[in-house]
């Protein structure tokens, strides 16, 4: 288990700074994340998860665009703080469906699902599921408008 944790930590670190999208996706797949076809993942991606857990908690559908500096919080806990026993630690999967676009600097919290063709605005904090073909933004993210699906080929 310590070797798996070390490997995953190194691969995530390299994928964060490597300049090529294809190499970045290859490295993240080696970490166990489920990444679809024709996906773009920008530089400086951060994935906060339970390094010891071999279960895949991140699923990215086909043709998803993830801008630079996006943070996925799959596992959140207060670590060694004295409040650790009285506050909720949370570990839930994050799923991004096909054709979604995640804007620069967005933060996705545990348990959220981004719908097909949805758009998450830059620097938004997503605390709830985003319906298909919906644009959200803000802190916390809220609905701004619908994506005009009749114009989508």
Coordinates of N, CA, C and O in Angstrom, one line a residue:
X1 N 0.8 -1.2 0.0 CA 0.0 0.0 0.0 C 0.9 1.3 0.0 O 0.5 2.2 -0.7
X2 N 1.9 1.4 0.8 CA 2.8 2.6 0.8 C 3.3 2.8 -0.6 O 3.5 4.0 -1.0
X3 N 3.7 1.8 -1.4 CA 4.3 2.0 -2.7 C 3.2 2.5 -3.6 O 3.5 3.4 -4.4
X4 N 2.0 2.0 -3.6 CA 0.9 2.5 -4.4 C 0.6 4.0 -4.1 O 0.4 4.8 -5.0
X5 N 0.6 4.3 -2.8 CA 0.4 5.7 -2.4 C 1.5 6.6 -2.9 O 1.2 7.7 -3.5
X6 N 2.7 6.2 -2.9 CA 3.9 7.0 -3.4 C 3.8 7.1 -4.9 O 4.0 8.2 -5.4
X7 N 3.5 6.1 -5.6 CA 3.3 6.1 -7.1 C 2.3 7.1 -7.5 O 2.5 7.9 -8.4
X8 N 1.1 7.0 -6.8 CA 0.0 7.9 -7.2 C 0.4 9.4 -6.9 O 0.1 10.3 -7.7
X9 N 1.1 9.6 -5.8 CA 1.5 11.0 -5.4 C 2.4 11.5 -6.5 O 2.3 12.7 -6.9
X10 N 3.4 10.7 -6.9 CA 4.4 11.2 -7.9 C 3.7 11.4 -9.2 O 4.0 12.4 -9.9
X11 N 2.9 10.5 -9.7 CA 2.2 10.7 -11.0 C 1.3 11.9 -11.0 O 1.2 12.6 -12.0
X12 N 0.6 12.2 -9.9 CA -0.3 13.4 -9.8 C 0.6 14.6 -9.8 O 0.2 15.6 -10.5
X13 N 1.7 14.6 -9.2 CA 2.6 15.8 -9.2 C 3.2 16.0 -10.6 O 3.2 17.2 -11.0
X14 N 3.6 15.0 -11.3 CA 4.1 15.2 -12.6 C 3.0 15.6 -13.6 O 3.3 16.5 -14.4
X15 N 1.8 15.1 -13.4 CA 0.8 15.4 -14.4 C 0.4 16.9 -14.2 O -0.1 17.5 -15.1
X16 N 0.6 17.4 -13.0 CA 0.2 18.8 -12.7 C 1.1 19.8 -13.5 O 0.6 20.9 -13.9
X17 N 2.3 19.4 -13.8 CA 3.3 20.4 -14.4 C 3.7 20.0 -15.8 O 4.3 20.8 -16.5
X18 N 3.4 18.8 -16.2 CA 3.8 18.3 -17.6 C 3.1 19.1 -18.7 O 1.9 19.4 -18.5
X19 N 3.8 19.6 -19.7 CA 3.2 20.4 -20.7 C 2.2 19.8 -21.7 O 1.4 20.4 -22.3
X20 N 2.2 18.5 -21.9 CA 1.4 17.8 -22.9 C 0.1 17.2 -22.3 O 0.1 16.5 -21.4
X21 N -1.0 17.6 -22.9 CA -2.3 17.1 -22.5 C -2.4 15.6 -22.5 O -2.9 14.9 -21.6
X22 N -1.9 15.0 -23.6 CA -1.9 13.5 -23.8 C -1.2 12.8 -22.7 O -1.6 11.8 -22.1
X23 N 0.0 13.3 -22.4 CA 0.8 12.7 -21.3 C 0.1 12.9 -19.9 O 0.1 12.0 -19.1
X24 N -0.4 14.1 -19.7 CA -1.1 14.4 -18.5 C -2.3 13.3 -18.3 O -2.4 12.8 -17.2
X25 N -3.1 13.1 -19.3 CA -4.2 12.2 -19.2 C -3.7 10.8 -19.0 O -4.2 10.0 -18.2
X26 N -2.6 10.4 -19.7 CA -2.0 9.0 -19.5 C -1.6 8.9 -18.0 O -1.9 7.8 -17.4
X27 N -0.9 9.8 -17.4 CA -0.5 9.7 -16.0 C -1.7 9.7 -15.1 O -1.6 8.9 -14.1
X28 N -2.7 10.5 -15.3 CA -3.9 10.4 -14.4 C -4.6 9.1 -14.5 O -5.1 8.6 -13.5
X29 N -4.7 8.5 -15.7 CA -5.3 7.2 -15.9 C -4.5 6.2 -15.1 O -5.0 5.2 -14.5
X30 N -3.1 6.3 -15.0 CA -2.3 5.4 -14.3 C -2.6 5.5 -12.8 O -2.3 4.6 -12.0
X31 N -3.1 6.6 -12.4 CA -3.5 6.8 -10.9 C -4.8 6.1 -10.6 O -5.2 6.0 -9.5
X32 N -5.5 5.7 -11.7 CA -6.8 5.0 -11.5 C -8.0 5.8 -11.8 O -9.1 5.3 -11.6
X33 N -7.8 7.0 -12.3 CA -9.0 7.8 -12.6 C -9.6 7.4 -13.9 O -8.8 7.1 -14.9
X34 N -10.9 7.4 -14.1 CA -11.6 7.0 -15.3 C -11.8 8.3 -16.2 O -12.6 9.1 -15.9
X35 N -11.0 8.3 -17.2 CA -11.0 9.5 -18.1 C -11.4 9.0 -19.5 O -10.8 8.1 -20.1
X36 N -12.5 9.7 -20.1 CA -13.0 9.3 -21.4 C -12.1 9.7 -22.5 O -10.9 10.1 -22.4
X37 N -12.7 9.7 -23.7 CA -12.0 10.0 -25.0 C -12.1 11.5 -25.3 O -13.1 12.1 -24.9
X38 N -11.1 12.0 -26.0 CA -11.1 13.4 -26.5 C -11.3 14.4 -25.3 O -12.0 15.4 -25.5
X39 N -10.6 14.1 -24.2 CA -10.7 15.0 -23.0 C -9.5 15.9 -23.0 O -8.4 15.6 -23.4
X40 N -9.7 17.2 -22.6 CA -8.6 18.1 -22.4 C -8.6 18.4 -20.9 O -9.6 18.8 -20.3
X41 N -7.4 18.3 -20.3 CA -7.2 18.6 -18.9 C -6.0 19.7 -18.8 O -4.9 19.3 -19.2
X42 N -6.3 20.8 -18.4 CA -5.3 21.9 -18.3 C -4.3 21.7 -17.2 O -4.4 20.8 -16.4
X43 N -3.2 22.5 -17.3 CA -2.1 22.4 -16.3 C -2.6 22.7 -14.9 O -3.6 23.4 -14.7
X44 N -1.8 22.3 -13.9 CA -2.0 22.7 -12.5 C -3.3 22.1 -11.9 O -3.9 22.7 -11.0
X45 N -3.7 21.0 -12.4 CA -4.9 20.3 -11.9 C -4.5 19.8 -10.5 O -3.4 19.3 -10.3
X46 N -5.5 19.9 -9.6 CA -5.3 19.3 -8.2 C -6.4 18.4 -7.9 O -7.6 18.7 -8.1
X47 N -6.0 17.1 -7.5 CA -7.0 16.1 -7.1 C -6.7 15.7 -5.7 O -5.7 15.1 -5.4
X48 N -7.6 16.1 -4.8 CA -7.4 15.8 -3.4 C -8.3 14.5 -3.1 O -9.5 14.6 -3.1
X49 N -7.6 13.4 -2.9 CA -8.3 12.2 -2.6 C -7.6 11.4 -1.5 O -6.6 11.8 -1.0
X50 N -8.2 10.3 -1.1 CA -7.6 9.4 -0.1 C -6.6 8.5 -0.8 O -7.0 7.6 -1.5
X51 N -5.4 8.9 -0.7 CA -4.3 8.2 -1.4 C -4.3 6.7 -1.2 O -3.8 6.0 -2.1
X52 N -4.8 6.2 -0.1 CA -4.7 4.8 0.2 C -5.8 4.0 -0.4 O -5.7 2.8 -0.5
X53 N -6.9 4.7 -0.8 CA -8.0 4.0 -1.3 C -7.9 3.7 -2.8 O -7.8 4.6 -3.6
X54 N -7.8 2.4 -3.2 CA -7.7 2.1 -4.6 C -8.9 2.3 -5.4 O -8.9 2.2 -6.7
X55 N -10.1 2.5 -4.8 CA -11.3 2.7 -5.5 C -11.3 4.0 -6.3 O -10.8 5.1 -5.8
X56 N -11.8 4.0 -7.5 CA -11.8 5.2 -8.4 C -13.0 6.1 -8.0 O -14.1 5.7 -8.0
X57 N -12.6 7.3 -7.6 CA -13.6 8.3 -7.2 C -13.8 9.4 -8.1 O -14.5 10.4 -7.9
X58 N -13.1 9.4 -9.3 CA -13.2 10.5 -10.2 C -13.4 9.9 -11.6 O -12.7 9.1 -12.1
X59 N -14.6 10.3 -12.2 CA -14.9 9.9 -13.5 C -15.2 11.1 -14.4 O -15.9 12.0 -14.1
X60 N -14.5 11.1 -15.6 CA -14.6 12.2 -16.5 C -15.0 11.6 -17.9 O -14.4 10.8 -18.4
X61 N -16.1 12.1 -18.4 CA -16.7 11.6 -19.6 C -16.0 12.1 -20.8 O -15.1 12.9 -20.8
X62 N -16.5 11.6 -22.0 CA -15.9 11.9 -23.3 C -16.1 13.4 -23.6 O -17.1 14.0 -23.2
X63 N -15.1 14.0 -24.3 CA -15.1 15.4 -24.8 C -15.2 16.4 -23.7 O -15.7 17.5 -24.0
X64 N -14.8 16.1 -22.5 CA -14.9 17.1 -21.4 C -13.6 18.0 -21.5 O -12.6 17.6 -21.9
X65 N -13.8 19.3 -21.3 CA -12.7 20.3 -21.2 C -12.6 20.8 -19.8 O -13.5 21.4 -19.2
X66 N -11.4 20.6 -19.2 CA -11.1 21.0 -17.9 C -10.0 22.1 -18.0 O -8.9 21.7 -18.4
X67 N -10.3 23.3 -17.7 CA -9.3 24.4 -17.8 C -8.2 24.3 -16.7 O -8.4 23.5 -15.8
X68 N -7.2 25.1 -16.8 CA -6.1 25.0 -15.8 C -6.6 25.4 -14.4 O -7.5 26.1 -14.2
X69 N -5.8 24.9 -13.4 CA -6.0 25.2 -12.0 C -7.3 24.8 -11.4 O -7.8 25.4 -10.5
X70 N -7.9 23.7 -12.0 CA -9.2 23.2 -11.4 C -8.8 22.3 -10.2 O -7.8 21.5 -10.3
X71 N -9.6 22.3 -9.2 CA -9.4 21.5 -8.0 C -10.6 20.5 -7.8 O -11.7 21.0 -7.7
X72 N -10.3 19.2 -7.7 CA -11.3 18.2 -7.4 C -11.1 17.8 -5.9 O -10.0 17.2 -5.6
X73 N -12.0 18.0 -5.0 CA -11.9 17.6 -3.6 C -12.8 16.4 -3.5 O -14.0 16.5 -3.3
X74 N -12.1 15.2 -3.5 CA -12.9 14.0 -3.4 C -12.9 13.6 -1.9 O -13.9 13.0 -1.5
X75 N -11.9 13.9 -1.2 CA -11.8 13.6 0.2 C -11.4 14.8 1.0 O -10.4 15.4 0.7
X76 N -12.2 15.1 2.0 CA -11.9 16.3 2.8 C -12.0 15.9 4.3 O -13.0 15.2 4.7
X77 N -11.0 16.2 5.1 CA -11.0 15.9 6.5 C -10.0 16.9 7.2 O -9.1 17.4 6.6
X78 N -10.2 17.0 8.6 CA -9.4 17.9 9.3 C -8.0 17.4 9.8 O -7.3 18.0 10.6
X79 N -7.7 16.2 9.3 CA -6.4 15.5 9.6 C -6.2 15.3 11.1 O -7.0 14.7 11.7
X80 N -5.2 15.9 11.7 CA -4.8 15.7 13.1 C -5.4 16.7 14.0 O -5.1 16.8 15.2
X81 N -6.3 17.6 13.6 CA -6.9 18.6 14.4 C -7.7 17.9 15.5 O -8.2 16.8 15.4
X82 N -7.8 18.6 16.6 CA -8.6 18.1 17.8 C -10.1 18.1 17.5 O -10.8 17.4 18.2
X83 N -10.5 18.7 16.4 CA -11.9 18.7 16.0 C -12.3 17.5 15.1 O -13.4 17.3 14.8
X84 N -11.3 16.7 14.8 CA -11.5 15.6 13.8 C -12.6 14.7 14.2 O -13.3 14.2 13.4
X85 N -12.8 14.4 15.5 CA -13.8 13.5 16.0 C -15.2 14.1 16.0 O -16.2 13.4 16.1
X86 N -15.3 15.4 15.9 CA -16.7 16.0 16.0 C -17.2 16.7 14.7 O -18.3 17.2 14.7
X87 N -16.3 16.7 13.7 CA -16.8 17.3 12.4 C -16.8 16.2 11.3 O -16.2 15.2 11.5
X88 N -17.6 16.4 10.3 CA -17.7 15.4 9.3 C -16.6 15.4 8.3 O -16.3 16.4 7.7
X89 N -16.0 14.2 8.2 CA -15.0 13.9 7.1 C -15.9 13.5 5.9 O -16.9 12.8 6.1
X90 N -15.5 13.9 4.8 CA -16.3 13.6 3.6 C -15.5 13.0 2.5 O -14.4 13.5 2.1
X91 N -15.9 11.8 2.0 CA -15.2 11.2 0.8 C -16.3 10.6 -0.1 O -17.0 9.7 0.3
X92 N -16.5 11.3 -1.2 CA -17.5 10.9 -2.2 C -17.0 11.1 -3.6 O -16.2 12.0 -3.8
X93 N -17.5 10.3 -4.5 CA -17.0 10.5 -5.9 C -17.5 11.8 -6.6 O -18.4 12.4 -6.2
X94 N -16.7 12.2 -7.6 CA -17.0 13.3 -8.4 C -17.2 12.7 -9.9 O -16.3 12.0 -10.3
X95 N -18.3 13.1 -10.5 CA -18.5 12.6 -11.9 C -18.8 13.8 -12.8 O -19.6 14.6 -12.5
X96 N -18.1 13.8 -13.9 CA -18.3 14.8 -14.9 C -18.8 14.1 -16.2 O -18.0 13.3 -16.8
X97 N -20.0 14.4 -16.6 CA -20.5 13.8 -17.8 C -20.0 14.4 -19.1 O -19.4 15.4 -19.1
X98 N -20.3 13.7 -20.2 CA -19.9 14.1 -21.5 C -20.1 15.6 -21.9 O -21.1 16.1 -21.5
X99 N -19.1 16.1 -22.6 CA -19.2 17.5 -23.2 C -19.3 18.6 -22.2 O -19.7 19.7 -22.6
X100 N -19.0 18.4 -21.0 CA -19.0 19.5 -20.0 C -17.7 20.3 -20.1 O -16.7 19.8 -20.7
X101 N -17.8 21.5 -19.6 CA -16.6 22.4 -19.6 C -16.5 23.0 -18.2 O -17.4 23.6 -17.7
X102 N -15.3 22.8 -17.6 CA -15.0 23.3 -16.2 C -14.1 24.5 -16.4 O -12.9 24.3 -16.9
X103 N -14.5 25.6 -15.9 CA -13.7 26.9 -16.1 C -12.5 26.9 -15.2 O -12.4 26.2 -14.1
X104 N -11.5 27.8 -15.5 CA -10.3 28.0 -14.8 C -10.5 28.3 -13.3 O -11.4 29.1 -13.0
X105 N -9.8 27.5 -12.5 CA -9.9 27.8 -11.0 C -11.1 27.3 -10.3 O -11.2 27.5 -9.1
X106 N -11.9 26.5 -11.0 CA -13.1 26.0 -10.3 C -12.7 25.0 -9.3 O -11.7 24.3 -9.4
X107 N -13.6 24.9 -8.2 CA -13.4 23.9 -7.2 C -14.6 23.0 -7.1 O -15.7 23.5 -7.0
X108 N -14.5 21.7 -7.3 CA -15.6 20.8 -7.2 C -15.5 20.0 -5.9 O -14.4 19.4 -5.7
X109 N -16.5 20.0 -5.1 CA -16.5 19.4 -3.7 C -17.0 18.0 -3.8 O -17.6 17.6 -4.8
X110 N -16.8 17.2 -2.8 CA -17.1 15.8 -2.8 C -18.6 15.5 -3.1 O -19.5 16.3 -2.7
X111 N -18.8 14.5 -3.9 CA -20.2 14.1 -4.2 C -20.9 14.8 -5.4 O -22.1 14.5 -5.6
X112 N -20.3 15.7 -6.0 CA -21.0 16.5 -7.1 C -20.9 15.7 -8.4 O -20.0 15.0 -8.7
X113 N -22.0 15.9 -9.2 CA -22.0 15.4 -10.6 C -22.3 16.6 -11.5 O -23.2 17.3 -11.3
X114 N -21.4 16.7 -12.5 CA -21.6 17.8 -13.5 C -22.3 17.2 -14.7 O -21.8 16.2 -15.3
X115 N -23.5 17.7 -15.1 CA -24.3 17.1 -16.1 C -23.7 17.2 -17.5 O -22.8 18.0 -17.8
X116 N -24.3 16.5 -18.4 CA -23.9 16.5 -19.8 C -24.0 17.9 -20.4 O -25.1 18.5 -20.2
X117 N -23.0 18.4 -21.0 CA -23.0 19.7 -21.7 C -23.1 20.9 -20.7 O -23.3 22.0 -21.2
X118 N -22.8 20.6 -19.5 CA -22.9 21.7 -18.5 C -21.6 22.6 -18.5 O -20.6 22.1 -18.9
X119 N -21.7 23.8 -18.0 CA -20.6 24.7 -18.0 C -20.4 25.2 -16.5 O -21.4 25.7 -16.0
X120 N -19.2 25.1 -16.0 CA -18.9 25.6 -14.6 C -18.0 26.8 -14.9 O -16.9 26.7 -15.4
X121 N -18.5 28.0 -14.4 CA -17.7 29.2 -14.6 C -16.4 29.3 -13.9 O -16.2 28.6 -12.9
X122 N -15.5 30.1 -14.3 CA -14.2 30.2 -13.7 C -14.3 30.6 -12.2 O -15.2 31.4 -11.9
X123 N -13.5 30.1 -11.4 CA -13.4 30.3 -10.0 C -14.7 30.0 -9.2 O -14.9 30.6 -8.1
X124 N -15.5 29.2 -9.7 CA -16.7 28.8 -9.0 C -16.4 27.7 -8.0 O -15.5 26.9 -8.2
X125 N -17.3 27.6 -7.0 CA -17.2 26.5 -6.0 C -18.5 25.7 -6.1 O -19.5 26.2 -5.8
X126 N -18.3 24.5 -6.7 CA -19.5 23.6 -6.9 C -19.8 22.8 -5.7 O -19.0 21.9 -5.4
X127 N -20.9 23.0 -5.0 CA -21.3 22.3 -3.8 C -22.4 21.3 -4.1 O -22.7 20.5 -3.2
X128 N -23.1 21.4 -5.2 CA -24.3 20.6 -5.6 C -24.2 20.1 -7.0 O -23.4 20.7 -7.8
X129 N -25.0 19.1 -7.3 CA -25.0 18.6 -8.7 C -25.4 19.7 -9.7 O -26.2 20.6 -9.3
X130 N -24.9 19.7 -10.9 CA -25.2 20.6 -12.0 C -26.0 19.9 -13.0 O -25.5 18.9 -13.6
X131 N -27.2 20.3 -13.3 CA -28.0 19.6 -14.3 C -27.4 19.7 -15.7 O -26.6 20.5 -16.0
X132 N -27.8 18.8 -16.6 CA -27.4 18.8 -18.0 C -27.7 20.1 -18.6 O -28.7 20.8 -18.3
X133 N -26.7 20.6 -19.5 CA -26.9 21.8 -20.3 C -27.2 23.0 -19.4 O -28.1 23.8 -19.8
X134 N -26.6 23.2 -18.3 CA -26.8 24.3 -17.4 C -25.4 25.0 -17.2 O -24.4 24.4 -17.0
X135 N -25.5 26.3 -17.2 CA -24.3 27.1 -16.9 C -24.4 27.6 -15.4 O -25.4 28.2 -15.0
X136 N -23.4 27.3 -14.6 CA -23.3 27.8 -13.2 C -22.1 28.6 -13.0 O -21.1 28.5 -13.7
X137 N -22.2 29.4 -12.0 CA -21.0 30.2 -11.6 C -21.2 30.8 -10.2 O -22.3 30.8 -9.7
X138 N -20.1 31.2 -9.6 CA -20.2 31.9 -8.3 C -19.7 31.0 -7.1 O -19.3 29.9 -7.3
X139 N -19.8 31.6 -5.9 CA -19.4 30.9 -4.7 C -20.6 31.1 -3.7 O -20.8 32.1 -3.2
X140 N -21.3 30.0 -3.4 CA -21.3 28.7 -4.1 C -21.9 28.9 -5.5 O -22.7 29.8 -5.8
X141 N -21.6 27.9 -6.4 CA -22.1 28.0 -7.8 C -23.6 27.9 -7.8 O -24.2 27.1 -7.1
X142 N -24.2 28.7 -8.6 CA -25.7 28.7 -8.8 C -26.0 28.8 -10.3 O -25.1 29.3 -11.1
X143 N -27.2 28.5 -10.7 CA -27.6 28.5 -12.1 C -27.6 29.9 -12.6 O -28.1 30.9 -12.0
X144 N -26.9 30.1 -13.8 CA -26.9 31.4 -14.5 C -27.9 31.3 -15.7 O -28.6 32.3 -15.9
X145 N -27.8 30.3 -16.5 CA -28.6 30.1 -17.6 C -28.5 28.7 -18.1 O -27.8 27.9 -17.6
X146 N -29.3 28.4 -19.2 CA -29.3 27.1 -19.8 C -28.4 27.2 -21.1 O -28.4 28.2 -21.7
X147 N -27.8 26.1 -21.4 CA -27.0 26.0 -22.7 C -28.1 25.8 -23.8 O -28.9 24.9 -23.6
X148 N -28.1 26.6 -24.9 CA -29.1 26.4 -25.9 C -28.8 25.1 -26.7 O -28.1 25.1 -27.7
X149 N -29.4 24.0 -26.3 CA -29.1 22.7 -26.9 C -29.6 22.5 -28.3 O -29.0 21.7 -29.0
X150 N -30.5 23.4 -28.7 CA -31.0 23.3 -30.1 C -29.8 23.7 -31.1 O -29.8 23.4 -32.2
X151 N -28.8 24.4 -30.6 CA -27.7 24.8 -31.4 C -26.6 23.9 -31.4 O -25.6 24.0 -32.1
X152 N -26.6 22.9 -30.5 CA -25.6 21.9 -30.3 C -25.8 20.8 -31.4 O -26.9 20.2 -31.5
X153 N -24.8 20.6 -32.2 CA -24.9 19.6 -33.3 C -24.9 18.2 -32.8 O -24.3 17.8 -31.9

